[in-house]
Amino acid sequence: MDSTSPLFNRTASTTFMSDPSEAPTDFAPRAGRGVTAATRQRLEALHTRAKACLERGDHDYAHDLLTQCIAEDPGSLIYAQTFRANIAKKYAGGGKKSSMFGSLVGKTGRAAVAKAAGKGAWTEAFTAGCQALKKNPVDLPVLRELATGCGELGHTETQLFYLRWALDLDLHDVETNRLGGEATAKSKQYEQAIACWQRVLKQKPEDEEARRAISRLSVEQTLHEGGYDHELLKGEGATPDLPAIRVSDLASKESDGQPRRPATISAEPAAEESIVPPLSREELEEVVEEEPKNLTAAGQLARILHVAGESTAAIELLRRTLAASPDPESPDPESPEQAKLEEAQLQMTREHVEATQDRAKATRKPAEIKQAKQAMVLSNQAELEVFAARAKRNPASVRDQLELGLRLKRGGNHREAIKALQAARGDARREAEVQLHLGECFQHIEQFKLAASSYEAAIKASATESAHASEETHKLALYRAGVLALGLGDLDRAENRLTELAGHDFGYRDVSDRLDKIADLRKNA
């Protein structure tokens, strides 16, 4: 693989197998945090047995043995490498997304991993992740969860290994590249971090987080390569203020019962002190109550609530936190943390809606159906608030204006939706879609001439000869224009548009019935 395209280059500090199908022959595991000498000896014996099973083709048993190794020592790069090598040998394709895995793409065991991780049950979380990969070796969400878990535990090498594995499966996956960009930036691998964010930007050209990250990392790379001291650059003689001790600093206790010293007091903390275990639900609730604008704590608590089945509470928490942020006096009102929290809120609302709808379809109980409807209302309101805030922060962003317009339209606020949609007309790629939505909004408020004009613009923008042709949008625009004209008594226009539509797709909706109706009206005129 080209060294510029994968997540990482091979460096002295982070070594990866050149071929994932080849298991390592050496054994020098990095002990996980809290792994005793006796445990390491036992895991080494399991690893040796697993390699023997791999060599004789007993891949399922090797997988089970390696699962135990990884679950108890997730910081061992050797265990992770052998684990991937076993999967590669079993499927004889290196775990690539090929046709043989087509039926597995989209199926994920992420929920079980996230649920255990949310509780801080790391052994259970890594066990669930390994078991999920046994069922689906191309499970990107699970690989991302494993990488995230390693990152939270301070195991940088294995975090980067799982992220590279995920990118080997899909180099252009947006979420994996986001995580990869963040992880490699922390490791000062600036070129790789920038490459990850550039791939995000390629998939999402309007992604402001990616643009800011690339800009920031380019500066940091220049400073790093020039050997500049960040503290000195702040101003000669500048002395940072000592931070106040907060609940989140004191919430986690060491085994001897003494409070943990705040990690931010020391400018150069020891490696073992920089690894802070995640706070519990109760501790996070206390932090959020004390610091209602703490985006990080709110995001962590919301995740715990979400995986515990309390999605409504999680979404409401994120809504309150985002409503309180950003600070109007902040020089950077749109922080990366805020963008991540907004994305988390949108993801949770979508998952909540899907879960309630699935239950309603399965049970057909009135209570479940009511809950599904309530979830839809909550989801639309949450999305509306997020995109309203984004559109306010970025009034020139066509994407944010369009997303806001769609949510306003869905909520029945057609007049406000028209304003947002009109502000979104600057993107030629989505001109047809925007004009179609505008036409529907104008029709709702009985501005029929404006609606007809918007439908005609949508027809033109989506036509085959257009640079951004869209067959489905074109057919719907023809249908809307024809139905509106028929309702207004303009039989010539209605017949022209519906006949053109019938030429594309005679079975489209009720187009044949409407043409018959036009013929009857002409006959009886």
XYZ file of C-alpha atoms in Angstrom:
525
model
C 0.000 0.000 0.000
C 1.271 3.485 -0.857
C 2.732 5.134 2.230
C 0.913 8.371 1.526
C -2.557 6.859 1.366
C -2.918 4.718 4.494
C -3.491 6.192 7.895
C 0.080 5.868 9.121
C 3.630 5.519 7.946
C 5.766 2.844 9.602
C 7.767 4.635 12.271
C 10.052 3.542 15.037
C 7.381 4.205 17.643
C 4.535 2.494 15.818
C 5.336 -0.666 13.858
C 2.788 -2.504 11.718
C 2.893 -5.721 9.743
C 3.702 -5.245 6.090
C 1.302 -8.080 5.310
C -1.658 -8.623 7.662
C -1.783 -12.283 6.675
C 1.631 -12.872 8.257
C 1.562 -13.348 12.016
C 4.506 -11.939 13.945
C 7.098 -14.441 15.079
C 8.511 -12.390 17.939
C 6.781 -11.912 21.264
C 7.204 -8.656 23.129
C 3.736 -7.654 24.293
C 3.120 -4.261 25.742
C 1.465 -4.867 29.042
C -1.939 -3.301 29.372
C -2.582 -0.959 32.257
C -3.080 -3.039 35.399
C -1.817 -6.317 33.868
C 0.143 -8.269 36.455
C 3.214 -10.377 35.745
C 1.189 -13.566 36.354
C -1.489 -12.421 33.915
C 1.105 -11.565 31.288
C 2.631 -15.020 31.627
C -0.781 -16.661 31.250
C -1.669 -14.509 28.224
C 1.708 -15.276 26.634
C 0.898 -18.985 26.903
C -2.532 -18.397 25.330
C -0.946 -16.390 22.531
C 1.542 -19.190 21.830
C -1.318 -21.704 21.616
C -3.266 -19.338 19.356
C -0.345 -19.066 16.930
C -0.079 -22.844 16.822
C -3.803 -23.075 16.029
C -3.417 -20.433 13.315
C -0.597 -22.384 11.679
C -2.591 -25.627 11.562
C -5.725 -23.879 10.289
C -7.873 -24.018 13.440
C -8.862 -20.370 13.036
C -12.016 -20.378 15.171
C -10.205 -21.677 18.251
C -7.322 -19.285 17.603
C -9.841 -16.438 17.411
C -11.319 -17.368 20.802
C -7.881 -17.557 22.432
C -6.813 -14.234 20.952
C -10.088 -12.657 22.048
C -9.154 -13.441 25.631
C -5.674 -12.003 25.115
C -6.988 -8.747 23.657
C -9.783 -8.386 26.209
C -7.338 -8.616 29.112
C -4.472 -6.711 27.478
C -5.886 -4.359 24.798
C -2.612 -2.425 24.722
C -0.632 -5.298 23.199
C 0.136 -4.594 19.556
C 1.409 -8.171 19.085
C -1.949 -9.637 20.135
C -3.788 -7.285 17.766
C -1.486 -8.174 14.872
C -1.898 -11.911 15.404
C -5.656 -11.429 15.746
C -5.859 -9.707 12.367
C -3.520 -12.245 10.776
C -5.810 -15.064 11.930
C -8.847 -13.369 10.390
C -6.917 -12.786 7.160
C -5.893 -16.452 6.971
C -9.407 -17.653 7.767
C -11.010 -15.654 4.973
C -7.991 -15.826 2.659
C -8.658 -12.311 1.452
C -7.005 -10.167 4.061
C -10.391 -9.015 5.333
C -10.957 -6.810 2.322
C -14.425 -5.646 1.366
C -14.922 -8.006 -1.529
C -18.013 -9.589 -2.997
C -17.785 -12.529 -0.612
C -18.581 -10.140 2.246
C -21.316 -8.272 0.415
C -24.087 -9.623 2.612
C -22.207 -8.583 5.761
C -21.620 -4.941 4.850
C -23.940 -2.816 6.958
C -24.374 -5.461 9.675
C -22.551 -4.384 12.807
C -22.076 -5.440 16.394
C -21.122 -1.919 17.476
C -24.009 -1.517 19.924
C -22.759 -4.240 22.272
C -19.253 -2.772 22.288
C -20.495 0.771 22.873
C -22.835 -0.336 25.663
C -20.028 -2.048 27.588
C -17.604 0.809 26.921
C -20.186 3.303 28.171
C -20.193 1.484 31.492
C -16.394 1.368 31.627
C -16.491 -2.450 31.341
C -13.472 -2.638 29.069
C -12.878 -6.389 29.200
C -16.495 -6.938 28.174
C -16.243 -4.264 25.479
C -13.147 -5.750 23.813
C -14.595 -9.252 24.095
C -17.775 -8.094 22.338
C -15.714 -6.368 19.636
C -13.639 -9.471 18.892
C -16.762 -11.642 18.804
C -18.418 -9.218 16.381
C -15.408 -9.401 14.042
C -15.675 -13.193 14.098
C -19.173 -12.852 12.632
C -18.362 -9.966 10.331
C -14.671 -9.369 9.484
C -15.497 -6.101 7.660
C -17.343 -4.455 10.572
C -15.995 -0.899 10.374
C -18.071 0.497 13.279
C -16.675 -2.206 15.578
C -13.086 -1.464 14.517
C -13.733 2.213 15.234
C -15.129 1.339 18.668
C -12.064 -0.786 19.447
C -9.802 2.068 18.362
C -11.771 4.523 20.474
C -11.535 2.227 23.493
C -7.779 1.891 23.080
C -7.509 5.656 22.794
C -9.494 6.221 25.976
C -7.241 3.761 27.810
C -4.114 5.451 26.473
C -3.036 2.580 24.185
C -1.927 4.678 21.223
C -0.256 1.907 19.229
C -3.278 -0.373 19.185
C -5.602 2.587 18.627
C -3.710 3.453 15.446
C -3.562 -0.215 14.433
C -7.356 -0.662 14.517
C -7.880 2.611 12.647
C -5.428 1.575 9.927
C -7.217 -1.783 9.701
C -10.504 0.047 9.168
C -8.979 2.284 6.490
C -7.512 -0.742 4.740
C -11.127 -1.888 4.359
C -12.451 1.509 3.247
C -9.890 4.270 2.766
C -12.556 6.929 2.212
C -14.857 6.159 5.148
C -15.648 9.556 6.678
C -15.993 8.549 10.327
C -12.809 6.461 10.302
C -10.872 9.326 8.760
C -12.204 11.724 11.394
C -10.951 9.439 14.151
C -7.709 8.869 12.283
C -7.154 12.593 11.875
C -7.628 13.187 15.587
C -5.485 10.225 16.674
C -2.541 10.927 14.389
C -2.598 14.617 15.301
C -2.186 13.699 18.959
C 0.778 11.530 17.958
C 2.228 14.498 16.007
C 1.949 12.565 12.714
C 0.815 15.739 10.986
C 1.080 14.588 7.365
C -1.106 11.558 8.061
C -3.566 13.632 10.089
C -3.912 16.168 7.277
C -4.371 13.333 4.743
C -7.235 11.927 6.829
C -9.007 15.277 7.042
C -8.476 15.855 3.312
C -10.306 12.586 2.626
C -13.159 13.793 4.840
C -13.279 17.054 2.909
C -13.312 15.196 -0.404
C -16.420 13.289 0.673
C -18.015 16.326 2.366
C -16.834 19.531 0.647
C -18.854 21.722 3.029
C -17.409 20.158 6.193
C -16.134 23.111 8.217
C -14.575 20.903 10.906
C -12.315 19.301 8.293
C -11.309 22.690 6.856
C -10.426 24.068 10.285
C -8.496 20.913 11.195
C -6.392 21.052 8.009
C -5.625 24.708 8.584
C -4.719 24.178 12.248
C -2.601 21.090 11.572
C -0.684 22.819 8.781
C 0.349 25.515 11.251
C 1.218 22.964 13.931
C 3.265 20.957 11.435
C 5.253 24.066 10.498
C 5.882 24.906 14.145
C 6.833 21.320 14.939
C 9.254 20.980 12.028
C 10.784 24.368 12.859
C 11.399 23.362 16.453
C 9.381 26.256 17.862
C 8.173 26.204 21.472
C 4.403 26.730 21.673
C 4.624 28.236 25.174
C 7.277 30.773 24.171
C 5.258 31.772 21.127
C 2.416 32.841 23.422
C 4.562 35.712 24.675
C 7.849 36.130 26.483
C 7.528 35.423 30.158
C 3.913 34.279 29.873
C 2.940 32.080 32.800
C -0.189 29.938 32.542
C -2.717 30.340 35.325
C -3.128 27.394 37.641
C -6.485 25.770 36.884
C -9.197 25.569 39.486
C -9.831 22.082 40.863
C -13.183 20.836 39.584
C -15.419 17.922 40.429
C -14.241 16.097 37.304
C -10.656 16.305 38.561
C -11.479 14.802 41.945
C -14.210 12.355 40.956
C -11.921 9.463 40.069
C -10.026 7.866 42.990
C -6.837 5.875 43.034
C -6.854 2.429 44.558
C -5.493 3.800 47.874
C -8.540 6.062 48.233
C -6.621 9.313 47.683
C -7.994 11.877 45.228
C -6.392 11.910 41.779
C -4.364 15.042 41.195
C -5.775 17.148 38.317
C -3.925 16.122 35.170
C -3.721 19.742 33.953
C -1.656 21.033 36.908
C 1.569 19.533 35.603
C 2.865 20.878 32.310
C 4.751 17.627 31.701
C 2.687 14.823 33.293
C 4.180 11.360 33.532
C 2.909 8.883 30.934
C 0.991 6.851 33.486
C -0.639 9.994 34.948
C -1.954 11.090 31.553
C -4.160 8.012 31.292
C -7.306 8.969 33.183
C -10.050 6.352 33.388
C -13.505 7.450 32.204
C -15.859 8.968 34.745
C -18.935 7.092 35.912
C -22.478 8.168 35.109
C -22.939 9.659 38.581
C -19.673 11.588 38.341
C -20.548 12.945 34.907
C -23.991 14.005 36.112
C -22.304 15.992 38.862
C -19.899 17.619 36.391
C -22.720 18.548 33.988
C -24.786 20.038 36.808
C -21.825 22.102 37.975
C -20.649 23.037 34.476
C -23.661 23.214 32.111
C -21.427 24.351 29.227
C -18.991 21.437 29.549
C -19.358 19.925 26.076
C -17.030 16.993 26.713
C -18.784 15.845 29.885
C -22.210 16.287 28.312
C -21.171 14.205 25.308
C -19.841 11.389 27.489
C -22.924 11.356 29.708
C -25.259 11.439 26.698
C -23.510 8.423 25.223
C -23.943 6.493 28.480
C -27.638 7.388 28.601
C -28.115 6.479 24.940
C -26.583 3.018 25.164
C -28.556 2.430 28.383
C -31.789 2.922 26.448
C -32.463 6.427 27.788
C -32.199 8.116 24.394
C -34.804 10.778 25.103
C -32.872 11.935 28.159
C -29.610 11.862 26.184
C -31.024 13.989 23.365
C -32.547 16.488 25.801
C -29.200 16.776 27.604
C -27.403 17.565 24.353
C -30.081 20.091 23.398
C -29.682 21.922 26.727
C -25.901 21.916 26.498
C -25.847 23.171 22.918
C -28.414 25.844 23.755
C -26.069 27.116 26.468
C -23.100 27.127 24.065
C -21.230 28.731 22.544
C -20.295 31.489 24.926
C -21.098 34.785 23.099
C -17.802 36.189 24.395
C -15.792 33.276 23.003
C -13.399 34.226 20.168
C -14.141 30.867 18.492
C -17.896 30.281 18.893
C -17.834 27.165 16.694
C -15.397 24.791 18.366
C -14.625 21.263 17.141
C -16.143 19.961 20.376
C -19.407 21.717 19.585
C -19.506 20.291 16.056
C -18.873 16.792 17.436
C -21.652 17.231 19.997
C -24.052 18.332 17.283
C -23.167 15.301 15.168
C -23.657 13.062 18.205
C -27.088 14.591 18.780
C -28.117 14.043 15.163
C -26.872 10.441 15.235
C -28.676 9.678 18.489
C -31.958 11.115 17.247
C -31.756 9.035 14.072
C -30.990 5.856 16.011
C -33.791 6.635 18.484
C -36.309 7.083 15.665
C -35.219 3.840 13.982
C -35.436 1.878 17.230
C -38.913 3.161 18.136
C -40.200 2.597 14.601
C -38.871 -0.967 14.600
C -40.613 -1.673 17.908
C -43.854 -0.128 16.660
C -43.809 -2.252 13.492
C -43.006 -5.405 15.438
C -45.596 -5.023 18.210
C -48.306 -2.821 16.653
C -49.084 -1.665 20.186
C -50.675 1.812 20.482
C -48.137 2.820 23.134
C -45.213 1.889 20.872
C -46.772 3.664 17.893
C -47.272 6.779 20.036
C -43.668 6.633 21.197
C -42.464 6.338 17.586
C -44.447 9.454 16.656
C -43.041 11.327 19.638
C -39.539 10.257 18.634
C -40.091 11.719 15.161
C -41.202 15.042 16.652
C -38.222 15.100 19.021
C -35.849 14.201 16.194
C -37.096 16.940 13.897
C -36.944 19.517 16.691
C -33.403 18.508 17.632
C -32.268 18.599 13.998
C -34.026 21.935 13.499
C -32.149 23.467 16.432
C -28.794 22.126 15.244
C -29.148 23.377 11.680
C -30.666 26.689 12.783
C -27.555 27.266 14.909
C -25.267 26.235 12.059
C -27.051 28.441 9.539
C -26.763 31.366 11.947
C -23.044 30.751 12.439
C -22.438 30.170 8.718
C -25.005 32.211 6.761
C -23.053 31.687 3.521
C -23.127 27.878 3.816
C -25.538 26.557 1.197
C -25.585 23.120 2.822
C -26.554 24.438 6.267
C -29.286 26.648 4.788
C -30.701 23.732 2.805
C -30.705 21.400 5.804
C -32.446 24.086 7.872
C -35.013 24.668 5.139
C -35.832 20.963 4.929
C -36.387 20.724 8.708
C -38.589 23.834 8.732
C -40.603 22.432 5.851
C -40.967 19.063 7.587
C -42.180 20.861 10.702
C -44.858 22.729 8.713
C -43.206 26.167 8.952
C -43.306 26.782 5.209
C -42.770 30.558 5.236
C -39.529 30.325 7.218
C -38.511 27.312 5.129
C -38.809 29.424 1.978
C -36.324 31.971 3.365
C -33.758 29.284 4.146
C -34.281 27.475 0.844
C -33.898 30.689 -1.141
C -30.579 31.258 0.646
C -29.533 27.766 -0.477
C -29.894 28.376 -4.203
C -26.208 29.088 -4.764
C -25.162 25.468 -5.273
C -25.782 24.394 -8.876
C -25.437 20.735 -7.892
C -28.575 20.945 -5.727
C -30.485 23.627 -7.618
C -33.166 21.204 -8.822
C -33.739 19.790 -5.329
C -33.944 23.256 -3.778
C -36.381 24.528 -6.425
C -38.588 21.475 -5.978
C -38.821 22.038 -2.223
C -39.462 25.734 -2.799
C -42.320 24.890 -5.144
C -43.935 22.631 -2.551
C -43.598 25.319 0.133
C -45.095 28.017 -2.134
C -47.959 25.670 -3.005
C -48.661 25.096 0.712
C -49.068 28.849 1.319
C -51.147 29.139 -1.887
C -48.616 31.196 -3.824
C -49.405 29.184 -6.929
C -47.584 31.294 -9.536
C -44.394 31.170 -7.494
C -44.873 27.427 -7.012
C -45.286 26.888 -10.750
C -42.194 28.982 -11.451
C -40.139 26.929 -8.960
C -41.332 23.641 -10.459
C -40.341 24.826 -13.934
C -36.898 25.800 -12.622
C -36.558 22.334 -11.049
C -37.536 20.689 -14.351
C -34.893 22.663 -16.216
C -32.156 22.069 -13.625
C -32.767 18.296 -13.488
C -33.189 17.668 -17.220
C -30.970 15.152 -19.022
C -28.985 17.869 -20.774
C -28.289 19.615 -17.465
C -24.852 19.318 -15.879
C -26.504 17.997 -12.701
C -29.270 15.848 -14.171
C -31.400 13.766 -11.805
C -34.029 11.443 -13.224
C -36.062 11.047 -10.020
C -36.060 14.777 -9.276
C -36.986 15.490 -12.898
C -39.969 13.104 -12.784
C -41.243 14.484 -9.479
C -40.910 18.076 -10.714
C -42.888 17.210 -13.881
C -45.547 15.537 -11.737
C -45.829 18.470 -9.326
C -46.007 20.983 -12.196
C -48.649 18.946 -14.009
C -50.837 18.382 -10.935
C -50.650 22.070 -9.971
C -51.550 23.179 -13.482
C -54.466 20.743 -13.525
C -55.719 22.132 -10.225
C -55.511 25.671 -11.609
C -57.439 24.670 -14.739
C -54.467 25.159 -17.076
C -55.173 22.024 -19.107
C -52.554 22.724 -21.787
C -49.685 23.033 -19.327
C -50.969 20.102 -17.279
C -51.215 17.894 -20.352
C -47.757 18.887 -21.596
C -46.026 18.163 -18.305
C -47.882 14.938 -17.516
C -47.448 13.666 -21.089
C -43.713 14.339 -20.849
C -43.661 12.456 -17.549
C -45.587 9.528 -19.055
C -42.976 9.384 -21.800
C -40.332 8.826 -19.128
C -42.352 6.525 -16.858
C -45.983 5.706 -17.703
C -46.395 3.877 -14.394
C -45.342 6.854 -12.294
C -47.872 7.368 -9.494
C -51.308 8.168 -10.987
C -50.096 9.957 -14.127
C -52.215 7.811 -16.481
C -55.382 8.509 -14.477
C -54.696 12.245 -14.538
C -54.168 12.207 -18.310
C -57.501 10.419 -18.637
C -59.073 13.103 -16.448
C -57.675 15.832 -18.708
C -59.117 14.063 -21.753
C -62.537 13.860 -20.041
C -62.432 17.560 -19.127
C -61.648 18.489 -22.722
C -64.462 16.247 -23.975
C -66.993 17.807 -21.623
C -65.790 21.377 -22.107
